[in-house]
Coordinates of N, CA, C and O and ligand atoms in Angstrom, one line a residue:
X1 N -9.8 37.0 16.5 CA -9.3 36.8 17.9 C -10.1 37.7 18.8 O -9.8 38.8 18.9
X2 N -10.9 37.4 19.3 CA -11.5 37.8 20.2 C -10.9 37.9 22.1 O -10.9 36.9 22.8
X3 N -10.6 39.4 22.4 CA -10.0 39.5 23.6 C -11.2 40.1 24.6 O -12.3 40.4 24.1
X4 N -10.8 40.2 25.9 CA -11.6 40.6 26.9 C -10.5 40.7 27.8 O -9.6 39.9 28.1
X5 N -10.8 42.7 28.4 CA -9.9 42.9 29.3 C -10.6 43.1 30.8 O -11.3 44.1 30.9
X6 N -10.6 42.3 31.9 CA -10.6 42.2 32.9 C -9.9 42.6 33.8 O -8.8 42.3 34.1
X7 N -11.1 43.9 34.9 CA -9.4 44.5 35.7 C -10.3 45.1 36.6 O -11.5 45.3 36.5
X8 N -9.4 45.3 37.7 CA -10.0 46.2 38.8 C -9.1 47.5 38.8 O -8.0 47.6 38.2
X9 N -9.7 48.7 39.5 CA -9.2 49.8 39.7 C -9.6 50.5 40.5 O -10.8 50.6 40.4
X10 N -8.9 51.3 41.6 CA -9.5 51.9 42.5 C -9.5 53.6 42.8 O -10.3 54.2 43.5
X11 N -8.2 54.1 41.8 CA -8.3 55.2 41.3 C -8.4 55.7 39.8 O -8.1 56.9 39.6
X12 N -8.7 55.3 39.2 CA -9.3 55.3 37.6 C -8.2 54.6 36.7 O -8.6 54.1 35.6
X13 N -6.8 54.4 37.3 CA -5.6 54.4 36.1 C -5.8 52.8 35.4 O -5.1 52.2 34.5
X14 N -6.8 52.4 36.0 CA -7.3 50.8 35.4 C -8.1 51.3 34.7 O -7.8 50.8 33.6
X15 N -9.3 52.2 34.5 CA -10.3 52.6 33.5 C -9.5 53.4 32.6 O -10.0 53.4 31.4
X16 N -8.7 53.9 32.6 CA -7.6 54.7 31.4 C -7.3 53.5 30.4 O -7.5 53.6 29.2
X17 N -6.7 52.2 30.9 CA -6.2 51.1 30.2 C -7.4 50.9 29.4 O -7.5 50.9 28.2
X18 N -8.5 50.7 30.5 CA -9.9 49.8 29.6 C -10.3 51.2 28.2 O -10.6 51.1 27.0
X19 N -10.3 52.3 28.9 CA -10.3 53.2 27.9 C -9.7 52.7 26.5 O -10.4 52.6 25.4
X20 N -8.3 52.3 26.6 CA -7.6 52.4 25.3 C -7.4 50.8 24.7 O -6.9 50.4 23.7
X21 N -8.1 50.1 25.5 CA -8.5 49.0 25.0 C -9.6 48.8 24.3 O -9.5 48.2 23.2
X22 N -10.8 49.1 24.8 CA -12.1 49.2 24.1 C -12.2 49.9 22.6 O -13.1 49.6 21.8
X23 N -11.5 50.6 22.6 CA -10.8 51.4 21.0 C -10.5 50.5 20.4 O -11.0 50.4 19.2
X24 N -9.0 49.0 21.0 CA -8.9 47.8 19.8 C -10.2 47.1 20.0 O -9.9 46.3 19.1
X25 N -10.8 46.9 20.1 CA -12.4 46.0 20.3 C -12.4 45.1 21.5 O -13.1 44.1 21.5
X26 N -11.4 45.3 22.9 CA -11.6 44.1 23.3 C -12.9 44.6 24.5 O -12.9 45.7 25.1
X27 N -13.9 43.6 24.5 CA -14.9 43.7 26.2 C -14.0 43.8 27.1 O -12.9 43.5 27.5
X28 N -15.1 44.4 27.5 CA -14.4 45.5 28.9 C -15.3 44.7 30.1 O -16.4 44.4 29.8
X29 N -14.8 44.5 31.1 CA -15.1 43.9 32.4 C -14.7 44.3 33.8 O -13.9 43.6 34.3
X30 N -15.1 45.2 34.4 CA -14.5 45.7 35.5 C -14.7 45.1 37.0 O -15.7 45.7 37.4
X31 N -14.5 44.5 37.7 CA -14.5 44.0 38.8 C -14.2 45.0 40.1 O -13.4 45.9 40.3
X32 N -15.3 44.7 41.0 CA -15.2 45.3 42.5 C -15.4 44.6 43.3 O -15.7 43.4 43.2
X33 N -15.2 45.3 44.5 CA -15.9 43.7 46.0 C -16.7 44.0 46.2 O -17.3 45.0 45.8
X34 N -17.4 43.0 47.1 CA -18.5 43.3 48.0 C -18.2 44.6 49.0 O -18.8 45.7 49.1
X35 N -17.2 44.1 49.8 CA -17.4 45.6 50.7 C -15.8 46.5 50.3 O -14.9 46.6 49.5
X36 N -16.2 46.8 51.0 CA -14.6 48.4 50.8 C -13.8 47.8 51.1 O -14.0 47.3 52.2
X37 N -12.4 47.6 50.6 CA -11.5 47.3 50.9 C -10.2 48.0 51.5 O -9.3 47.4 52.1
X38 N -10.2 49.8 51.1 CA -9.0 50.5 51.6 C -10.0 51.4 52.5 O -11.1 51.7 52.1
X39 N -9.4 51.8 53.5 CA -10.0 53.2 54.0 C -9.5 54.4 53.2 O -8.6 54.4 52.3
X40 N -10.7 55.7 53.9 CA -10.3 56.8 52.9 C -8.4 57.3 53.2 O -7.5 57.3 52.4
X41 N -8.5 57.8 54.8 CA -7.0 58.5 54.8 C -6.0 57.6 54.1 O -5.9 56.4 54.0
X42 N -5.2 58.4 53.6 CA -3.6 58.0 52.2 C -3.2 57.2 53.6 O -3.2 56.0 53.7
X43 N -2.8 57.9 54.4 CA -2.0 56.8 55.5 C -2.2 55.4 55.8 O -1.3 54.5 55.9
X44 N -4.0 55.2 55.9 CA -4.2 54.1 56.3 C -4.7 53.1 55.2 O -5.1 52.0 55.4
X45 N -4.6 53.8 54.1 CA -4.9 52.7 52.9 C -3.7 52.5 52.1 O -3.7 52.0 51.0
X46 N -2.2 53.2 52.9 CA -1.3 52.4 52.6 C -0.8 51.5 53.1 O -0.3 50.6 52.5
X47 N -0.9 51.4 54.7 CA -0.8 50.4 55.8 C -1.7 49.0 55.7 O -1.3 47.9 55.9
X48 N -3.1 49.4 55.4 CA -3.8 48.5 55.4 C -3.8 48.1 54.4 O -3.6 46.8 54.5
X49 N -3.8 48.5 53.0 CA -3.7 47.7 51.0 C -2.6 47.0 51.4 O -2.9 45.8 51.3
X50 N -1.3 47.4 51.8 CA -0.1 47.1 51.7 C -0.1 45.9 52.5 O 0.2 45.0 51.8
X51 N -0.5 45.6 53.8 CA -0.6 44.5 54.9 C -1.5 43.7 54.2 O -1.1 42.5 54.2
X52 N -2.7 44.0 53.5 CA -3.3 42.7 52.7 C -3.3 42.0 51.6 O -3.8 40.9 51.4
X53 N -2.4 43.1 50.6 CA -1.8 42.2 49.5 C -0.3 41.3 49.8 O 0.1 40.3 49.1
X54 N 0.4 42.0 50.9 CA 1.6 41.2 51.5 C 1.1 40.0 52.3 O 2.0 39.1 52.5
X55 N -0.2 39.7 52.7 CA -0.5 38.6 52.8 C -1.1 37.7 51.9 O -1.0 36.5 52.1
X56 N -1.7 38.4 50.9 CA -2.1 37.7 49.8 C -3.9 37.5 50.1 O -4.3 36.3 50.0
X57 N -4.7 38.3 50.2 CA -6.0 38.4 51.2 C -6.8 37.8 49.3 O -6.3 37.5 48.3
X58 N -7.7 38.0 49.6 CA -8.8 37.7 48.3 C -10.3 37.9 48.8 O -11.2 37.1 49.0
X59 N -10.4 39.4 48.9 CA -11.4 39.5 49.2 C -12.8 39.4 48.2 O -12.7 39.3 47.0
X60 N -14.0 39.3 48.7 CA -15.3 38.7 47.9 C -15.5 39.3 46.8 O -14.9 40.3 47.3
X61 N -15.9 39.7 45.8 CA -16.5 40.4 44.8 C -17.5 40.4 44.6 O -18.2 39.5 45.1
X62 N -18.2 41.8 43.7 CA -19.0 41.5 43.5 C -19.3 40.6 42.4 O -18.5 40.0 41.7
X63 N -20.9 40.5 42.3 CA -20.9 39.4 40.8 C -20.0 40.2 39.9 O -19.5 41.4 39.9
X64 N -20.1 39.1 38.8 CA -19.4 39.6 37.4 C -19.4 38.9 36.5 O -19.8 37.8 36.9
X65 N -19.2 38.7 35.1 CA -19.3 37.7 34.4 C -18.0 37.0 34.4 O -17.1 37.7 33.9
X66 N -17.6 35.8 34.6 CA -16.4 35.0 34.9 C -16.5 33.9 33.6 O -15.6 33.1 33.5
X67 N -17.2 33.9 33.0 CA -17.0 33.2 31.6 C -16.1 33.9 31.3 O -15.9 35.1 31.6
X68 N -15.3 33.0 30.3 CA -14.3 33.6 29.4 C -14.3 32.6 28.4 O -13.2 32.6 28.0
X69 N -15.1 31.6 27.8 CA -14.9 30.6 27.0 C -15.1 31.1 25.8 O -15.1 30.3 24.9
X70 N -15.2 32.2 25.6 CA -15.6 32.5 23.8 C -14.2 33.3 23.9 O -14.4 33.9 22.8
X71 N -13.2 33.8 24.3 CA -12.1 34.5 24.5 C -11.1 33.8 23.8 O -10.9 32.7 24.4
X72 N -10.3 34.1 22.8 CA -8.9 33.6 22.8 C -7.9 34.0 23.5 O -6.9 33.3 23.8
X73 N -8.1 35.4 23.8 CA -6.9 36.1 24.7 C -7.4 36.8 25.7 O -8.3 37.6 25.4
X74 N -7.0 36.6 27.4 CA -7.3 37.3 28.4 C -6.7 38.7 28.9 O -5.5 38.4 28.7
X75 N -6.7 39.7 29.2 CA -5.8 40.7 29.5 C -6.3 40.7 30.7 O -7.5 40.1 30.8
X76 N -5.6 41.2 32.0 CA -6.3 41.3 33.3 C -5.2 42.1 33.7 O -4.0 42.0 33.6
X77 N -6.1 43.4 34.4 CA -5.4 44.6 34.8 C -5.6 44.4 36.3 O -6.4 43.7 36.9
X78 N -4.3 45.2 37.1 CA -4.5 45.4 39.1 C -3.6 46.3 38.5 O -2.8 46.4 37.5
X79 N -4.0 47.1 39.6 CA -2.9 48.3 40.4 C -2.0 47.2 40.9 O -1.9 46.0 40.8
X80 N -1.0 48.2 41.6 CA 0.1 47.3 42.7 C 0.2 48.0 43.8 O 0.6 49.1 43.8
X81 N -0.2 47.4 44.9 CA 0.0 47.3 46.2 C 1.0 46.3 46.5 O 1.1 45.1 46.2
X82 N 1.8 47.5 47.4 CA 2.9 47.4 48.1 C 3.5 45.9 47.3 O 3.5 44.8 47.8
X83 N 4.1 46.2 46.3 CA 4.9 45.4 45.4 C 4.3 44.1 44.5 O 4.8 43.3 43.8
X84 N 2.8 44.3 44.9 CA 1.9 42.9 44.6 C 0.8 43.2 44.0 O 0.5 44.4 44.0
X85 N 0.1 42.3 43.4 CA -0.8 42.5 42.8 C -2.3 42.9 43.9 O -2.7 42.1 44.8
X86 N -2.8 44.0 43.6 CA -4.0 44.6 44.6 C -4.8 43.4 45.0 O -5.0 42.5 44.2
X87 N -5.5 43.3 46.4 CA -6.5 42.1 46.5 C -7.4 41.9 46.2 O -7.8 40.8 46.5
X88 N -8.2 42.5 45.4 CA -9.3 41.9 44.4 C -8.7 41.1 43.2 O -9.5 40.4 42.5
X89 N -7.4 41.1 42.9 CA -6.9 40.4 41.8 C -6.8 39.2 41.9 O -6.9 38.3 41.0
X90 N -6.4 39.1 43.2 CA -6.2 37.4 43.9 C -7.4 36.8 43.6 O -7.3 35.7 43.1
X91 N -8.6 37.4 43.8 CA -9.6 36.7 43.8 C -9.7 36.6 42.6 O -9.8 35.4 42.3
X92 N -9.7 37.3 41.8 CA -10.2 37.3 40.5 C -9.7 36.3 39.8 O -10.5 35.5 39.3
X93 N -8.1 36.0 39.9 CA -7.6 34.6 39.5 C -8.0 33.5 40.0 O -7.8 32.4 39.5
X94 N -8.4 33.9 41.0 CA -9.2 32.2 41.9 C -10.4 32.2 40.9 O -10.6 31.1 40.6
X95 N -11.1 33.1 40.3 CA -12.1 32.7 40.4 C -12.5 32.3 38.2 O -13.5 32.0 37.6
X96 N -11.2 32.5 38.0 CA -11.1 33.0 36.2 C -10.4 31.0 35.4 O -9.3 30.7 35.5
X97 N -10.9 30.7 35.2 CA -10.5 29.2 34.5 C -9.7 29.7 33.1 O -10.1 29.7 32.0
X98 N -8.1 30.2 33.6 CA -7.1 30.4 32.5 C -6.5 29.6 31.5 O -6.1 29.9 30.4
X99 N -6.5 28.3 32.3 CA -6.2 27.3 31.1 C -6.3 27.5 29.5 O -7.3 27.8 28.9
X100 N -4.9 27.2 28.9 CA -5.2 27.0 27.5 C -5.9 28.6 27.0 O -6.9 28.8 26.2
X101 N -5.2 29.2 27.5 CA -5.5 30.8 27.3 C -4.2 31.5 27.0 O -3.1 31.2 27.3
X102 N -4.6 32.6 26.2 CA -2.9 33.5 26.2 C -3.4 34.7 27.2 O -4.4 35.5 27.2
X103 N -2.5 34.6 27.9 CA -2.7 35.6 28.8 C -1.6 36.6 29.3 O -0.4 36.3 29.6
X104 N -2.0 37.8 29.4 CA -1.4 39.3 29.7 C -1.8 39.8 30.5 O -3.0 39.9 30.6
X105 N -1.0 40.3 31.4 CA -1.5 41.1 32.7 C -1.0 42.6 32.3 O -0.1 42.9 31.5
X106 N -1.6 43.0 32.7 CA -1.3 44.5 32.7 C -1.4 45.0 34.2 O -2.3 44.8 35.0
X107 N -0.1 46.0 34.3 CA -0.3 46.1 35.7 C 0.3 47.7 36.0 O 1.3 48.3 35.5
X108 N -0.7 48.1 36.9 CA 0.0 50.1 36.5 C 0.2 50.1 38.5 O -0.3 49.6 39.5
X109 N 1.3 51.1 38.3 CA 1.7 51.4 39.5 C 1.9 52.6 39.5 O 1.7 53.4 38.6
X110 N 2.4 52.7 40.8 CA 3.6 54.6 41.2 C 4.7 54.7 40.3 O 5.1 55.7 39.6
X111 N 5.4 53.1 40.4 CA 6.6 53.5 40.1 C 7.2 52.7 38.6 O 8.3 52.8 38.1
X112 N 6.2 52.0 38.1 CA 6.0 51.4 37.0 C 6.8 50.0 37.2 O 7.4 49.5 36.2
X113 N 6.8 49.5 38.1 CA 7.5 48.1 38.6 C 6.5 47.3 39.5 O 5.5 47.6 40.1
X114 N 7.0 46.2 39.3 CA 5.6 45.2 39.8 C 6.4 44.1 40.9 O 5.6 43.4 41.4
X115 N 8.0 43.8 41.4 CA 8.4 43.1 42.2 C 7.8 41.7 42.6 O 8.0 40.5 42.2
X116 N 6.9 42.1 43.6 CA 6.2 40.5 43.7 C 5.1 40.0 42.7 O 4.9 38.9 42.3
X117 N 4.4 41.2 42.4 CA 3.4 40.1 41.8 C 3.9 39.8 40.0 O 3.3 39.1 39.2
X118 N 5.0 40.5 40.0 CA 5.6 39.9 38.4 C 6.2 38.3 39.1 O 6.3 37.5 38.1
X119 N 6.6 37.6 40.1 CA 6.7 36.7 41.0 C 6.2 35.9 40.9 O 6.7 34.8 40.5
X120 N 4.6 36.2 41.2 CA 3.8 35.4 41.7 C 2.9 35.3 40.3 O 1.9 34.6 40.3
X121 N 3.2 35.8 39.3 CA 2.5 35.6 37.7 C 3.4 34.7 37.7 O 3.1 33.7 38.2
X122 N 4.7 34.9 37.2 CA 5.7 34.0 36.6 C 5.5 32.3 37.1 O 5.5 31.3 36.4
X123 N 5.3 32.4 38.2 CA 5.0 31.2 38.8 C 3.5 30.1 38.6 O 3.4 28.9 38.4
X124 N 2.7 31.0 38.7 CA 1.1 30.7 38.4 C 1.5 30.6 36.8 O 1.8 29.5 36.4
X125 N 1.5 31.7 36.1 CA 1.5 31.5 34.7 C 2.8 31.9 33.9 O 3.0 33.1 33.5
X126 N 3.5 31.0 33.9 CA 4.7 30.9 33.0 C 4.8 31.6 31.7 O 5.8 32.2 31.1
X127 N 3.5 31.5 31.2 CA 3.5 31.9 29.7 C 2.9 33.0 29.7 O 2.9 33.5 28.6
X128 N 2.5 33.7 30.7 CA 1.8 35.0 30.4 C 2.8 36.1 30.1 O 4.0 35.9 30.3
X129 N 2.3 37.2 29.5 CA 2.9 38.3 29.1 C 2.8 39.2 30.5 O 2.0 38.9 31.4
X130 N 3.5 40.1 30.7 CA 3.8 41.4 31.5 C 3.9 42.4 31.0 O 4.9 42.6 30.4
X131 N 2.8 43.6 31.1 CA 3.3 45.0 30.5 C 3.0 45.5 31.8 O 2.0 45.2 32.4
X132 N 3.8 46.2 32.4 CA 4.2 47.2 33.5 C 4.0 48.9 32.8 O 4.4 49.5 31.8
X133 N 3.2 49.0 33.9 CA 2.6 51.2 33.7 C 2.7 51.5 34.7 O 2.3 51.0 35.7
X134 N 3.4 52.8 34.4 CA 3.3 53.9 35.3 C 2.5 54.8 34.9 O 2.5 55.4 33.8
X135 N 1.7 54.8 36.1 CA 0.7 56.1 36.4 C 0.1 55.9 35.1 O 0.8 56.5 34.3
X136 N -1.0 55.3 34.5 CA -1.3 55.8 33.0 C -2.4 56.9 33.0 O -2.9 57.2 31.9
X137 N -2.7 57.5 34.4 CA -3.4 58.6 33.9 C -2.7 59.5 33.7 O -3.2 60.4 32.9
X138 N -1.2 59.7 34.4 CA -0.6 60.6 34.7 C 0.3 60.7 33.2 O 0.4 61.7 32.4
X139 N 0.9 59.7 33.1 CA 2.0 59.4 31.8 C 0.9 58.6 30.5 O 1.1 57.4 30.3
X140 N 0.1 59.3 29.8 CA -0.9 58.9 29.2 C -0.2 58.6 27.7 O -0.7 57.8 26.9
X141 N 1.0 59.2 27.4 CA 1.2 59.0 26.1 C 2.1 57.2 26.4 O 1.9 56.2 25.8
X142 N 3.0 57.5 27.5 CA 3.7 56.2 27.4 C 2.4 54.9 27.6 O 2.6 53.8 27.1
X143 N 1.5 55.2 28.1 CA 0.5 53.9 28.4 C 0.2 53.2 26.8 O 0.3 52.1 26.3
X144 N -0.3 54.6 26.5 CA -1.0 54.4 24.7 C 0.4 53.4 24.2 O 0.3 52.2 24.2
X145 N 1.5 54.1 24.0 CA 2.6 53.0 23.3 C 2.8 52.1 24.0 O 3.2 51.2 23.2
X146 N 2.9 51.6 25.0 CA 3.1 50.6 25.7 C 2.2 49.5 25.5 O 2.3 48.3 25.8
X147 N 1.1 50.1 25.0 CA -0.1 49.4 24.9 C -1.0 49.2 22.8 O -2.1 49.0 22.2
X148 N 0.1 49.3 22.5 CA 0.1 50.3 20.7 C 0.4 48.3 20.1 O 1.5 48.0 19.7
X149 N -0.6 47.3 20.2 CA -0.6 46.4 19.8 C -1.3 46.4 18.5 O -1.4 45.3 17.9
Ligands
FMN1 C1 -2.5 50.4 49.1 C2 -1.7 50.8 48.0 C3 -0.4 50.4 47.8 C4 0.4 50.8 46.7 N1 1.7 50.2 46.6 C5 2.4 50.6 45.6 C6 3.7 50.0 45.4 O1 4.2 49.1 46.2 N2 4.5 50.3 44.3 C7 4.0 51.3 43.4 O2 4.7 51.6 42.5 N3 2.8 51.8 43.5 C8 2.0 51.5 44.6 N4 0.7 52.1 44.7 C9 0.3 53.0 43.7 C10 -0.7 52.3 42.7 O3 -0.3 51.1 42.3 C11 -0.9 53.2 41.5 O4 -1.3 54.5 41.8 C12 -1.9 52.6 40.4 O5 -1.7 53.3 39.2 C13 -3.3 52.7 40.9 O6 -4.2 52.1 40.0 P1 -5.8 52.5 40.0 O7 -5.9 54.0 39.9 O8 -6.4 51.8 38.8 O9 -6.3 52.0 41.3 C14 -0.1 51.7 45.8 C15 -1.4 52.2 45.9 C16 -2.2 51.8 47.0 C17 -3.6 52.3 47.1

């Protein structure tokens, strides 16, 4: 079975996952944008992340490799902004041909809950799996079990 985990991250706690994934064998794929998407101050890149994943924005990426045809199983990691999945993730699904895939999101937060964008999976993909993390840089042992496939 050959997996590939796909994810963005903007403070590392998405590279901690790919960390402990790359250990089961799956390709590692990290995705970014074209331009910057949070400013630096905490204040305004909670107003602004929060205002654009509550709209649902999908900002550009950069390249990446978007095949997944040799994959049996997809993993795709986001942070969560303000209850949703971060906005490079939007894109990412626009841009990922899921079909006829098993697929797992993995999704790390503050508070280890995902509200809308466990929502807006359920809906898009019925069959996908959900594992919810808190902080996995912070809570590193619960990530590992949580993630102990
Ligand atoms: C703009 C923004 C909004 C956020 N909103 C939430 C939220 O609604 N709920 C939550 O639990 N954490 C929220 N967080 C915290 C992140 O989801 C959390 O720190 C996550 O682990 C970050 O992953 P990363 O380090 O891979 O970017 C937010 C962070 C940012 C930057």
């Amino acid at each position: 079975m050959k997996k590939v985990f796909i994810y963005y991250s903007h403070t590392g706690n998405g590279d901690f996952v790919a960390d402990i994934l790359k250990e089961k064998e799956f390709e590692i794929r990290k995705i970014d944008t074209e331009k910057k998407v949070l400013p630096n101050p905490f204040f305004f890149k909670m107003i602004v992340g929060g205002f654009k994943a509550t709209i649902g924005s999908a900002p550009k990426l950069s390249e990446f490799a978007s095949n997944i045809e040799d994959f049996d199983e997809v993993y795709i990691g986001s942070p969560i902004w303000n209850a949703r999945l971060a906005t490079p993730t939007n894109t990412l699904l626009k841009e990922l041909k899921l079909e006829g895939k098993k697929v797992t999101f993995v999704l790390y937060s503050g508070s280890g809950t995902s509200k809308g964008a466990t929502k807006k999976i359920s809906k898009l993909y019925p069959e996908a799996r959900i594992i919810n993390l808190k902080e996995p840089l912070k809570y590193k042992e619960e990530a590992a079990n949580k993630l102990s496939f």
